[in-house]
Short mmCIF file of C-alpha atoms in Angstrom, two decimals:
data_model
loop_
_atom_site.label_atom_id
_atom_site.label_comp_id
_atom_site.label_asym_id
_atom_site.label_seq_id
_atom_site.Cartn_x
_atom_site.Cartn_y
_atom_site.Cartn_z
CA MET A 1111 3.56 -33.16 14.12
CA ARG A 1112 3.70 -29.65 15.58
CA ARG A 1113 7.50 -29.78 15.67
CA TYR A 1114 7.52 -31.06 12.09
CA SER A 1115 5.13 -28.29 10.98
CA ILE A 1116 7.28 -25.62 12.61
CA LEU A 1117 10.42 -27.03 10.98
CA LEU A 1118 8.70 -27.18 7.60
CA LEU A 1119 7.51 -23.58 7.98
CA MET A 1120 11.05 -22.41 8.78
CA VAL A 1121 12.43 -24.19 5.70
CA VAL A 1122 9.82 -22.54 3.49
CA MET A 1123 10.59 -19.11 4.96
CA VAL A 1124 14.36 -19.50 4.45
CA ALA A 1125 13.81 -20.73 0.89
CA SER A 1126 11.56 -17.77 0.25
CA ILE A 1127 14.21 -15.36 1.51
CA PHE A 1128 16.92 -16.84 -0.72
CA SER A 1129 14.52 -16.95 -3.66
CA GLY A 1130 13.82 -13.24 -3.16
CA CYS A 1131 17.52 -12.44 -3.04
CA GLY A 1132 18.10 -14.34 -6.22
CA SER A 1133 15.27 -12.50 -7.94
CA LYS A 1134 16.68 -9.13 -6.90
CA ASP A 1135 20.15 -9.97 -8.19
CA SER A 1136 18.68 -11.18 -11.46
CA ALA A 1137 16.65 -8.02 -11.83
CA ASN A 1138 19.76 -5.91 -11.30
CA ASN A 1139 21.50 -7.70 -14.16
CA GLU A 1140 18.60 -7.61 -16.59
CA GLY A 1141 17.79 -4.95 -19.16
CA SER A 1142 19.92 -3.30 -21.80
CA SER A 1143 23.19 -5.03 -22.59
CA SER A 1144 24.80 -1.59 -22.48
CA THR A 1145 24.30 -1.50 -18.71
CA PRO A 1146 27.68 -1.50 -16.96
CA PRO A 1147 28.43 -3.96 -14.16
CA ASP A 1148 26.72 -3.17 -10.85
CA SER A 1149 28.29 0.10 -9.70
CA LYS A 1150 28.36 -1.12 -6.12
CA SER A 1151 31.18 -3.43 -7.10
CA THR A 1152 33.41 -0.43 -7.85
CA ALA A 1153 33.83 0.28 -4.15
CA ALA A 1154 32.67 -1.70 -1.15
CA SER A 1155 30.38 -0.09 1.42
CA ASP A 1156 28.32 -1.34 4.37
CA ASP A 1157 25.35 0.80 3.32
CA ASP A 1158 23.94 1.35 -0.14
CA PRO A 1159 26.08 4.29 -1.38
CA PHE A 1160 23.66 4.96 -4.25
CA LYS A 1161 20.39 5.08 -2.32
CA GLU A 1162 19.97 8.86 -2.33
CA HIS A 1163 19.55 10.57 -5.70
CA LEU A 1164 22.04 13.41 -6.20
CA ASP A 1165 22.15 16.31 -8.62
CA ILE A 1166 25.70 17.13 -9.65
CA SER A 1167 26.47 20.38 -11.47
CA VAL A 1168 29.27 20.13 -14.01
CA ALA A 1169 31.00 22.91 -15.94
CA PHE A 1170 32.65 21.74 -19.14
CA TRP A 1171 33.53 23.28 -22.47
CA ASP A 1172 30.40 23.68 -24.64
CA ILE A 1173 28.49 21.25 -22.40
CA ASP A 1174 25.22 22.87 -23.44
CA GLN A 1175 25.67 21.34 -26.89
CA ILE A 1176 26.53 17.95 -25.39
CA ALA A 1177 23.59 18.07 -22.96
CA GLU A 1178 21.18 18.14 -25.89
CA LYS A 1179 22.28 14.58 -26.61
CA PHE A 1180 22.16 13.15 -23.09
CA ASP A 1181 18.78 11.51 -23.60
CA LYS A 1182 19.87 10.01 -26.94
CA ASP A 1183 22.75 8.04 -25.44
CA PRO A 1184 21.70 4.74 -23.78
CA ILE A 1185 25.14 4.20 -22.23
CA TYR A 1186 25.02 7.64 -20.63
CA GLN A 1187 21.48 7.06 -19.36
CA ASP A 1188 22.41 3.66 -17.90
CA LEU A 1189 25.33 5.15 -16.01
CA MET A 1190 23.14 7.91 -14.62
CA LYS A 1191 20.69 5.29 -13.34
CA LYS A 1192 23.38 3.04 -11.92
CA PHE A 1193 24.99 5.85 -9.96
CA ASN A 1194 21.62 7.45 -9.24
CA ILE A 1195 22.69 10.93 -10.31
CA THR A 1196 21.57 13.70 -12.63
CA ILE A 1197 24.20 15.91 -14.22
CA LYS A 1198 23.24 19.57 -14.35
CA PRO A 1199 25.25 21.26 -17.13
CA VAL A 1200 26.95 24.62 -16.57
CA ASN A 1201 28.29 25.99 -19.82
CA VAL A 1202 31.69 27.56 -20.43
CA THR A 1203 33.43 28.22 -23.73
CA TRP A 1204 37.04 28.18 -24.86
CA ASP A 1205 36.99 31.97 -24.80
CA ASP A 1206 35.69 32.53 -21.28
CA TYR A 1207 36.33 29.46 -19.11
CA VAL A 1208 39.37 30.82 -17.21
CA GLN A 1209 37.65 34.11 -16.39
CA LYS A 1210 34.40 32.43 -15.40
CA PHE A 1211 36.04 29.99 -12.99
CA GLN A 1212 38.04 32.76 -11.33
CA MET A 1213 34.90 34.89 -11.01
CA TRP A 1214 32.80 32.00 -9.66
CA ALA A 1215 35.55 31.05 -7.22
CA ALA A 1216 35.66 34.61 -5.90
CA SER A 1217 31.87 34.80 -5.55
CA GLY A 1218 31.35 31.30 -4.13
CA GLN A 1219 29.39 30.11 -7.17
CA LEU A 1220 31.53 27.28 -8.49
CA PRO A 1221 29.69 24.19 -9.76
CA ASP A 1222 30.27 20.83 -8.07
CA ILE A 1223 32.72 19.71 -10.79
CA PHE A 1224 34.63 21.88 -13.22
CA ALA A 1225 37.51 21.24 -15.61
CA THR A 1226 40.27 23.74 -16.35
CA ASP A 1227 44.03 23.99 -16.80
CA ALA A 1228 45.07 25.57 -13.51
CA ILE A 1229 48.03 23.52 -12.20
CA GLY A 1230 50.98 25.82 -11.60
CA THR A 1231 49.02 29.07 -11.71
CA GLN A 1232 48.66 31.55 -8.87
CA TYR A 1233 44.91 31.13 -8.80
CA TYR A 1234 45.36 27.36 -8.39
CA ARG A 1235 47.51 28.03 -5.33
CA ASN A 1236 44.86 30.44 -4.03
CA TRP A 1237 42.11 27.84 -4.53
CA VAL A 1238 44.11 25.33 -2.48
CA ASN A 1239 45.27 27.71 0.23
CA GLN A 1240 41.87 29.37 0.65
CA GLY A 1241 39.92 26.10 0.71
CA ILE A 1242 38.00 26.80 -2.50
CA VAL A 1243 38.60 23.36 -4.02
CA LYS A 1244 38.07 20.11 -2.15
CA ALA A 1245 40.93 17.70 -1.46
CA LEU A 1246 40.56 14.07 -2.42
CA PRO A 1247 40.46 11.59 0.49
CA GLU A 1248 43.84 10.46 1.73
CA ASP A 1249 42.53 6.89 1.78
CA MET A 1250 41.59 6.05 -1.81
CA SER A 1251 41.16 2.31 -1.25
CA LYS A 1252 37.45 2.53 -2.07
CA TYR A 1253 38.42 3.72 -5.56
CA PRO A 1254 41.07 1.23 -6.73
CA SER A 1255 41.24 2.28 -10.39
CA LEU A 1256 41.46 5.96 -9.46
CA ALA A 1257 44.12 5.18 -6.84
CA GLU A 1258 46.17 3.34 -9.45
CA TYR A 1259 45.80 6.29 -11.82
CA PHE A 1260 47.49 8.52 -9.24
CA GLU A 1261 50.50 6.21 -9.07
CA THR A 1262 51.77 7.28 -12.51
CA PRO A 1263 54.90 9.43 -12.07
CA ASP A 1264 53.79 12.71 -13.65
CA ILE A 1265 50.53 12.69 -11.67
CA LYS A 1266 51.94 11.43 -8.38
CA GLY A 1267 54.24 14.45 -8.21
CA LEU A 1268 51.31 16.88 -8.11
CA SER A 1269 50.38 16.36 -4.46
CA GLU A 1270 50.28 19.38 -2.16
CA ASN A 1271 51.45 18.41 1.34
CA GLY A 1272 50.44 14.84 0.64
CA LYS A 1273 46.98 15.74 -0.73
CA TYR A 1274 45.55 15.93 -4.22
CA TYR A 1275 43.17 18.70 -5.18
CA SER A 1276 42.28 17.60 -8.69
CA VAL A 1277 42.13 14.66 -11.06
CA PRO A 1278 44.50 15.41 -13.97
CA ARG A 1279 42.95 14.47 -17.29
CA ARG A 1280 45.74 12.36 -18.73
CA MET A 1281 46.15 12.02 -22.48
CA PHE A 1282 49.43 10.30 -23.31
CA PRO A 1283 51.89 7.83 -21.82
CA THR A 1284 54.91 9.98 -22.83
CA VAL A 1285 55.57 13.49 -24.15
CA ASP A 1286 56.41 12.04 -27.58
CA TRP A 1287 52.67 11.97 -28.15
CA SER A 1288 52.50 15.76 -27.85
CA VAL A 1289 52.88 15.82 -31.62
CA LEU A 1290 49.10 15.36 -31.67
CA ASP A 1291 48.34 18.40 -29.53
CA ARG A 1292 48.68 20.98 -32.29
CA VAL A 1293 47.97 19.48 -35.70
CA VAL A 1294 47.86 21.49 -38.91
CA MET A 1295 45.44 20.22 -41.55
CA TYR A 1296 45.71 21.58 -45.06
CA ARG A 1297 43.56 21.36 -48.18
CA TRP A 1298 45.66 19.13 -50.38
CA ASP A 1299 42.97 19.17 -53.08
CA LEU A 1300 43.19 22.94 -53.39
CA ALA A 1301 46.98 22.87 -53.25
CA GLN A 1302 47.06 20.47 -56.20
CA LYS A 1303 44.67 22.71 -58.14
CA ALA A 1304 47.11 25.55 -57.43
CA GLY A 1305 49.97 23.57 -58.99
CA ILE A 1306 51.60 22.01 -55.90
CA THR A 1307 52.72 18.43 -56.55
CA LYS A 1308 54.70 17.56 -53.42
CA GLU A 1309 53.53 17.41 -49.80
CA PRO A 1310 55.60 19.91 -47.78
CA GLU A 1311 58.57 18.81 -45.70
CA THR A 1312 60.14 22.16 -44.80
CA TRP A 1313 58.87 25.53 -43.64
CA ASP A 1314 59.71 27.03 -47.04
CA GLU A 1315 57.73 24.32 -48.83
CA PHE A 1316 54.73 24.79 -46.57
CA LYS A 1317 54.80 28.55 -47.05
CA ALA A 1318 55.07 28.00 -50.82
CA LEU A 1319 51.99 25.77 -50.70
CA LEU A 1320 49.97 28.37 -48.81
CA GLN A 1321 51.18 31.14 -51.13
CA ALA A 1322 50.12 29.19 -54.22
CA VAL A 1323 46.65 28.51 -52.85
CA VAL A 1324 46.12 32.11 -51.68
CA ASP A 1325 47.40 33.63 -54.92
CA LYS A 1326 45.55 31.31 -57.34
CA ASP A 1327 42.40 30.96 -55.19
CA PRO A 1328 41.26 27.84 -57.14
CA GLU A 1329 37.59 28.08 -56.14
CA GLY A 1330 37.29 31.87 -56.24
CA LYS A 1331 36.36 32.17 -52.56
CA HIS A 1332 38.98 34.77 -51.54
CA ILE A 1333 40.75 32.03 -49.61
CA THR A 1334 43.11 32.89 -46.77
CA GLY A 1335 46.07 30.92 -45.45
CA LEU A 1336 46.32 29.34 -42.00
CA THR A 1337 43.56 29.82 -39.46
CA SER A 1338 43.32 28.43 -35.92
CA SER A 1339 40.54 27.02 -33.79
CA THR A 1340 41.59 29.35 -30.95
CA THR A 1341 44.37 31.90 -30.56
CA LYS A 1342 45.76 29.84 -27.67
CA MET A 1343 46.95 27.33 -30.25
CA ILE A 1344 49.22 29.58 -32.27
CA GLY A 1345 52.34 29.27 -30.10
CA GLY A 1346 52.20 25.50 -30.57
CA PHE A 1347 52.96 26.05 -34.25
CA PHE A 1348 54.95 29.25 -34.78
CA TRP A 1349 57.50 28.54 -32.02
CA LEU A 1350 58.48 25.35 -33.84
CA TYR A 1351 60.51 27.50 -36.19
CA GLY A 1352 63.76 27.26 -34.24
CA ASN A 1353 62.43 27.65 -30.68
CA PRO A 1354 60.35 24.51 -30.00
CA ALA A 1355 60.77 24.46 -26.19
CA ALA A 1356 58.75 27.68 -26.06
CA THR A 1357 55.55 25.84 -27.01
CA SER A 1358 52.93 26.34 -24.34
CA ASP A 1359 49.49 25.01 -23.51
CA GLY A 1360 48.13 28.52 -23.05
CA SER A 1361 47.71 28.36 -19.27
CA GLY A 1362 50.44 30.91 -18.66
CA SER A 1363 52.24 28.70 -16.14
CA ASP A 1364 53.75 25.82 -18.09
CA PHE A 1365 56.63 27.73 -19.68
CA LYS A 1366 59.77 25.63 -20.02
CA TRP A 1367 63.35 26.53 -19.13
CA ILE A 1368 66.49 25.99 -21.20
CA LYS A 1369 70.13 26.76 -20.49
CA GLU A 1370 71.58 29.61 -22.50
CA ASP A 1371 74.94 31.30 -21.93
CA GLY A 1372 75.37 29.37 -18.68
CA LYS A 1373 72.02 30.42 -17.21
CA PHE A 1374 68.52 28.93 -17.16
CA VAL A 1375 65.98 31.14 -18.93
CA PRO A 1376 62.38 30.57 -20.02
CA ALA A 1377 62.58 29.28 -23.58
CA VAL A 1378 60.03 31.86 -24.69
CA PHE A 1379 62.63 34.56 -23.88
CA SER A 1380 65.52 32.75 -25.56
CA LYS A 1381 67.70 34.34 -28.26
CA LYS A 1382 65.95 31.87 -30.58
CA ALA A 1383 62.65 33.68 -30.13
CA LEU A 1384 63.28 36.56 -32.58
CA PRO A 1385 63.79 34.40 -35.72
CA ALA A 1386 60.56 32.51 -34.94
CA LEU A 1387 58.70 35.80 -34.55
CA GLN A 1388 60.11 37.16 -37.79
CA ASN A 1389 59.02 34.02 -39.63
CA MET A 1390 55.52 34.39 -38.19
CA ARG A 1391 55.24 38.07 -39.18
CA GLU A 1392 56.49 37.28 -42.68
CA MET A 1393 53.75 34.68 -43.07
CA PHE A 1394 51.12 37.13 -41.85
CA ASP A 1395 52.32 39.96 -44.07
CA HIS A 1396 52.18 37.66 -47.12
CA LYS A 1397 48.58 36.68 -46.27
CA LEU A 1398 49.59 33.15 -45.38
CA VAL A 1399 47.76 33.61 -42.05
CA ASP A 1400 44.06 34.40 -41.81
CA PRO A 1401 43.85 38.19 -41.31
CA ASP A 1402 40.93 37.60 -38.91
CA ILE A 1403 42.82 35.08 -36.77
CA ALA A 1404 42.51 37.34 -33.70
CA LEU A 1405 38.73 36.80 -33.82
CA THR A 1406 38.85 33.08 -34.40
CA LYS A 1407 36.51 30.64 -32.67
CA PRO A 1408 36.41 26.85 -33.11
CA ASP A 1409 33.21 26.51 -35.14
CA THR A 1410 34.09 29.50 -37.32
CA ALA A 1411 37.54 28.08 -38.05
CA TYR A 1412 36.18 24.60 -38.83
CA ASP A 1413 33.58 26.08 -41.18
CA LYS A 1414 36.16 28.21 -42.97
CA PHE A 1415 38.42 25.26 -43.55
CA VAL A 1416 35.76 22.88 -44.83
CA SER A 1417 34.09 25.50 -47.01
CA GLY A 1418 37.40 26.29 -48.71
CA LYS A 1419 37.89 29.78 -47.25
CA SER A 1420 41.05 28.81 -45.36
CA ALA A 1421 43.83 26.73 -46.85
CA ALA A 1422 44.99 25.28 -43.53
CA LEU A 1423 43.73 24.86 -39.98
CA LEU A 1424 45.64 24.65 -36.70
CA ALA A 1425 43.64 22.76 -34.06
CA GLY A 1426 43.96 20.59 -30.97
CA GLY A 1427 42.67 17.08 -30.48
CA GLY A 1428 44.80 15.35 -33.09
CA PHE A 1429 43.05 13.02 -35.50
CA LEU A 1430 40.25 12.53 -32.98
CA GLY A 1431 39.32 16.18 -33.30
CA MET A 1432 39.73 16.06 -37.07
CA ASP A 1433 37.47 13.01 -37.33
CA GLN A 1434 34.74 14.49 -35.15
CA ASN A 1435 34.83 18.23 -35.87
CA ILE A 1436 35.89 18.23 -39.51
CA TYR A 1437 34.88 14.94 -41.09
CA GLU A 1438 31.81 13.81 -39.10
CA LYS A 1439 30.18 17.18 -38.51
CA ARG A 1440 31.06 18.94 -41.75
CA TRP A 1441 32.98 17.24 -44.52
CA LYS A 1442 30.80 14.18 -45.17
CA THR A 1443 27.76 16.43 -45.46
CA ALA A 1444 29.43 19.05 -47.67
CA TYR A 1445 31.31 16.54 -49.84
CA PRO A 1446 29.50 13.17 -49.56
CA ASN A 1447 31.26 11.71 -52.61
CA GLU A 1448 34.77 13.00 -51.88
CA ASP A 1449 37.48 10.89 -50.23
CA PHE A 1450 38.47 12.91 -47.16
CA THR A 1451 42.00 11.55 -46.75
CA GLN A 1452 42.82 12.27 -50.39
CA ASN A 1453 41.71 15.88 -50.05
CA VAL A 1454 42.84 16.80 -46.53
CA LYS A 1455 46.33 16.08 -45.21
CA VAL A 1456 47.95 16.58 -41.81
CA LEU A 1457 51.24 18.46 -41.85
CA LYS A 1458 54.19 16.39 -40.62
CA PRO A 1459 56.65 18.15 -38.29
CA LEU A 1460 58.61 20.46 -40.56
CA VAL A 1461 62.37 20.67 -40.96
CA GLY A 1462 63.42 23.81 -39.08
CA PRO A 1463 66.30 26.25 -39.63
CA ASP A 1464 68.70 23.93 -37.77
CA GLY A 1465 67.81 20.97 -40.00
CA GLU A 1466 65.85 19.16 -37.29
CA ARG A 1467 62.16 18.31 -37.07
CA TYR A 1468 60.58 19.27 -33.75
CA HIS A 1469 57.04 18.92 -32.49
CA PRO A 1470 55.36 20.86 -29.68
CA VAL A 1471 55.75 19.46 -26.20
CA PHE A 1472 53.37 19.66 -23.25
CA LYS A 1473 52.58 17.61 -20.17
CA THR A 1474 51.20 14.08 -20.53
CA TYR A 1475 47.93 15.46 -19.18
CA TRP A 1476 46.08 18.58 -20.12
CA SER A 1477 43.81 20.26 -17.59
CA GLU A 1478 42.22 18.81 -14.50
CA SER A 1479 38.86 18.04 -12.88
CA TYR A 1480 38.25 20.04 -9.69
CA PHE A 1481 35.60 19.70 -6.99
CA ASN A 1482 33.93 22.58 -5.18
CA ALA A 1483 34.95 22.58 -1.50
CA LYS A 1484 31.31 23.21 -0.57
CA ILE A 1485 30.18 19.73 -1.61
CA ASP A 1486 29.84 17.26 1.25
CA ASP A 1487 31.72 13.98 1.55
CA LYS A 1488 28.68 12.01 0.37
CA LYS A 1489 28.59 13.83 -2.96
CA LEU A 1490 32.37 13.63 -3.36
CA ASP A 1491 32.15 9.89 -2.73
CA ARG A 1492 29.53 9.51 -5.47
CA ILE A 1493 31.63 11.52 -7.91
CA LEU A 1494 34.76 9.50 -7.15
CA ARG A 1495 32.85 6.23 -7.57
CA LEU A 1496 31.79 7.41 -11.03
CA TYR A 1497 35.36 8.47 -11.85
CA ASP A 1498 36.67 5.14 -10.57
CA TYR A 1499 34.29 3.22 -12.81
CA ILE A 1500 35.25 5.28 -15.87
CA LEU A 1501 38.93 4.48 -15.24
CA SER A 1502 38.26 0.79 -14.57
CA PRO A 1503 38.85 -1.76 -17.37
CA GLU A 1504 35.09 -2.32 -17.71
CA GLY A 1505 34.25 1.36 -17.80
CA ASN A 1506 37.07 2.15 -20.21
CA ASP A 1507 35.98 -0.61 -22.58
CA LEU A 1508 32.34 0.50 -22.44
CA LEU A 1509 33.14 4.14 -23.18
CA THR A 1510 35.71 3.25 -25.82
CA TYR A 1511 34.34 0.26 -27.72
CA GLY A 1512 30.65 0.38 -26.83
CA VAL A 1513 28.61 -2.61 -25.68
CA LYS A 1514 30.20 -6.05 -25.82
CA ASP A 1515 28.55 -8.42 -28.32
CA VAL A 1516 26.51 -5.51 -29.64
CA ASP A 1517 29.15 -3.03 -30.84
CA TYR A 1518 32.19 -5.28 -30.65
CA LYS A 1519 33.25 -8.86 -30.05
CA VAL A 1520 36.41 -10.27 -28.58
CA GLU A 1521 38.57 -12.43 -30.83
CA GLY A 1522 41.69 -13.59 -29.02
CA ASP A 1523 43.36 -10.45 -27.68
CA LYS A 1524 41.56 -8.14 -30.11
CA LYS A 1525 38.28 -6.28 -29.96
CA VAL A 1526 36.60 -6.40 -33.35
CA ALA A 1527 33.86 -3.93 -34.27
CA ILE A 1528 30.46 -5.30 -35.23
CA GLY A 1529 29.00 -3.33 -38.13
CA ASP A 1530 30.02 0.07 -39.44
CA THR A 1531 27.89 2.29 -37.20
CA SER A 1532 29.81 5.24 -35.80
CA LEU A 1533 29.92 4.97 -32.01
CA ASN A 1534 30.08 8.75 -31.81
CA GLU A 1535 26.69 8.90 -33.51
CA LYS A 1536 25.20 5.95 -31.62
CA TYR A 1537 26.42 7.14 -28.20
CA PRO A 1538 26.85 10.91 -28.69
CA ALA A 1539 27.40 11.79 -25.01
CA LYS A 1540 29.67 8.95 -23.86
CA GLY A 1541 32.79 10.87 -24.88
CA PHE A 1542 31.91 13.64 -22.46
CA LEU A 1543 32.00 11.22 -19.52
CA MET A 1544 35.36 9.84 -20.55
CA ASN A 1545 36.83 13.29 -21.19
CA LEU A 1546 35.64 14.61 -17.85
CA VAL A 1547 38.05 12.19 -16.18
CA THR A 1548 40.70 11.37 -18.75
CA TYR A 1549 41.42 11.95 -22.40
CA ASN A 1550 43.18 8.57 -22.81
CA THR A 1551 43.90 9.77 -26.33
CA SER A 1552 46.70 7.40 -27.23
CA ASN A 1553 44.40 4.37 -27.01
CA ALA A 1554 42.50 5.63 -30.05
CA TYR A 1555 45.57 5.39 -32.29
CA ASP A 1556 45.12 1.69 -32.91
CA MET A 1557 43.43 0.09 -35.90
CA ASN A 1558 41.38 -2.12 -33.54
CA ASN A 1559 39.95 0.91 -31.71
CA PRO A 1560 36.78 2.33 -33.34
CA THR A 1561 36.96 5.71 -31.59
CA ILE A 1562 38.07 7.23 -34.90
CA ALA A 1563 35.13 5.91 -36.86
CA ASN A 1564 36.45 6.52 -40.37
CA LYS A 1565 38.90 3.69 -41.08
CA GLU A 1566 40.90 5.71 -43.61
CA ILE A 1567 41.39 8.52 -41.10
CA ARG A 1568 42.26 5.92 -38.44
CA GLN A 1569 44.96 4.45 -40.68
CA GLU A 1570 46.35 7.92 -41.43
CA ALA A 1571 46.39 8.60 -37.67
CA VAL A 1572 48.33 5.44 -36.87
CA ASN A 1573 50.79 6.14 -39.68
CA PHE A 1574 51.28 9.74 -38.57
CA VAL A 1575 52.05 8.85 -34.96
CA ASP A 1576 54.46 6.08 -35.97
CA TRP A 1577 56.26 8.34 -38.43
CA SER A 1578 56.46 11.33 -36.10
CA LYS A 1579 57.80 9.33 -33.16
CA LYS A 1580 60.58 8.00 -35.40
CA ASN A 1581 61.43 11.19 -37.28
CA SER A 1582 60.79 14.19 -35.02
CA LYS A 1583 62.39 15.27 -31.76
CA VAL A 1584 61.37 16.49 -28.33
CA PRO A 1585 63.23 19.74 -27.52
CA ASP A 1586 65.58 19.81 -24.55
CA TYR A 1587 64.27 21.32 -21.28
CA ASP A 1588 64.11 20.44 -17.59
CA ILE A 1589 60.52 19.95 -16.37
CA ARG A 1590 61.63 20.38 -12.74
CA LEU A 1591 62.13 24.08 -13.40
CA THR A 1592 58.61 24.44 -14.78
CA TYR A 1593 57.17 23.23 -11.48
CA MET A 1594 59.75 24.94 -9.27
CA SER A 1595 58.29 27.42 -6.79
CA THR A 1596 59.95 30.78 -6.03
CA PRO A 1597 58.32 34.00 -4.72
CA THR A 1598 58.40 35.78 -8.08
CA LYS A 1599 57.79 32.73 -10.26
CA ASP A 1600 54.64 31.78 -8.34
CA LYS A 1601 53.03 35.03 -9.48
CA PHE A 1602 54.49 35.12 -12.98
CA SER A 1603 52.50 34.27 -16.09
CA VAL A 1604 53.62 34.06 -19.70
CA LEU A 1605 50.65 34.29 -22.03
CA ASP A 1606 52.77 33.84 -25.11
CA HIS A 1607 49.82 33.44 -27.48
CA ASP A 1608 48.76 37.00 -26.64
CA ASP A 1609 52.31 38.20 -27.20
CA LEU A 1610 52.53 36.40 -30.54
CA LEU A 1611 49.23 37.83 -31.66
CA ASN A 1612 50.23 41.37 -30.69
CA ILE A 1613 53.53 41.09 -32.55
CA MET A 1614 51.82 39.56 -35.56
CA LEU A 1615 49.39 42.48 -35.78
CA SER A 1616 51.81 45.22 -34.71
CA LYS A 1617 52.80 47.99 -37.13
CA ASP A 1618 56.25 48.16 -35.51
CA PRO A 1619 59.21 46.17 -36.86
CA VAL A 1620 59.36 42.73 -35.26
CA ASP A 1621 62.54 43.44 -33.28
CA LYS A 1622 61.04 46.64 -31.87
CA ALA A 1623 57.75 44.94 -30.98
CA TRP A 1624 59.65 42.09 -29.29
CA GLU A 1625 61.82 44.54 -27.34
CA ASN A 1626 58.67 46.20 -26.02
CA THR A 1627 57.28 42.82 -25.00
CA LEU A 1628 60.49 41.91 -23.17
CA ASN A 1629 60.50 45.25 -21.33
CA ASN A 1630 56.92 44.64 -20.18
CA TYR A 1631 57.89 41.26 -18.73
CA LYS A 1632 60.99 42.74 -17.10
CA ALA A 1633 58.76 45.31 -15.40
CA LYS A 1634 56.80 42.36 -13.98
CA GLY A 1635 59.96 40.79 -12.52
CA LEU A 1636 61.39 38.62 -15.30
CA ASP A 1637 65.03 39.17 -14.33
CA LYS A 1638 64.27 38.62 -10.64
CA MET A 1639 62.46 35.39 -11.42
CA ILE A 1640 65.38 34.13 -13.52
CA ASP A 1641 67.82 34.89 -10.68
CA GLU A 1642 65.60 33.11 -8.13
CA VAL A 1643 65.21 30.02 -10.30
CA ASN A 1644 68.92 29.79 -11.05
CA ALA A 1645 69.81 30.16 -7.38
CA LYS A 1646 67.35 27.46 -6.35
CA ALA A 1647 68.44 25.19 -9.20
CA LYS A 1648 72.02 25.48 -7.97
CA GLU A 1649 70.92 24.60 -4.42
CA GLN A 1650 69.15 21.51 -5.70
CA GLY A 1651 72.03 20.46 -7.95
CA ILE A 1652 70.13 21.04 -11.20
CA GLU A 1653 72.61 21.87 -13.94
#
């Protein structure tokens, strides 16, 4: 009997243990249906990698505005609980982010995570060489989705001595999608009131549209022509007049090289530059460009456009930015009974002086996430686990489509939205998490993807991408020369948007102003850099 009692007691104890385990697993899977799969599954570990709560400081553009919505987003809150972290926002703006990061790097005050466009710049090389930014682990097997992300060709080539010092925020699968990086919206309703009956196809037609709106001022608001969300954008439009390879992302280091008269030269200094500059000045002098464009800021530009004080707006973000910043935040409040897509159009790539349509071209990623070298391996591990989840199929679906069987359902190979609620309104901070790691912009240009909430805008977006990929061209250039390292080139920056702005506002004739600009760059070593690049290109067999 005693043996039997002992055996029975052991059975009860074992059953109790397994019952407890089952209860714990069940508890972990209960709660809101927006809760992502158990984060521990994203990377195996002998110990609980999420046991200790961590505060993680993050610097991101206008994050103070996003942070106000953190507690209103159940998906965001669930992810914070799952990974046992609190994000501490550190604000930067589009006007000051480069200067702030350089200052913080010099003073040892960088946040744990920060995003900027530094690849190829001298300060990026300094950050790496001086140990200011932390390298990713050489063994990424604990982060399978992130490891796979680094296998894509344009990202894999960014390693420094076999190590990666950032996570590039990829947008597009190919450079053809760069057509979305600098979109021009124009007020088609005001153009029609000014007597325009045809959507513009050429530069002359677009200038005629702007001239008609400015001259007739249909709503009596002293309307101006084209404004821009930031001055960094302007090269992505004005260079398209005959010199499209000169388009730049504003970092100062991504300038492209073309062959001219048997020699590689930066496209921005091509013989084709002067006609583009003259076209720009002509537009400015005829008031087809906002006279206050030098002072432009995103919110100011958006407000001007929607309120009818600017006839056109140059902005980044493609139709995603238009949907969120123009339609959602402004238009549907200002004009609740007006059909947006009938009143606002996006300019198709224009026919240039050579008869071809070109669009701006950039890298397939724009900017990168960096990690402060002062953070320990435990915090880096937690950050990379979060990044890995965001890039995983489950994380991507959650941050793109919302909660399964609540916001969408699966029908065959399609995800079908449930209801008409805007996910941007329902989950106002989820986009920040996705954008911290990757833009993944091209996925949104699909009628089954609800990221662009307004279905009419979504259809216009799909149509625009399809049309542009078929009818516009990528300019010729060799990306290897952009990333090539030479002593002079490593220290050379081309801030073409500043140059364009100075020439636009200059009282000198365009050719004189451009000559002065060229002389300034020559004093900084332009000719020496060109010689170095051509010599190295010859050594490497680049022709």
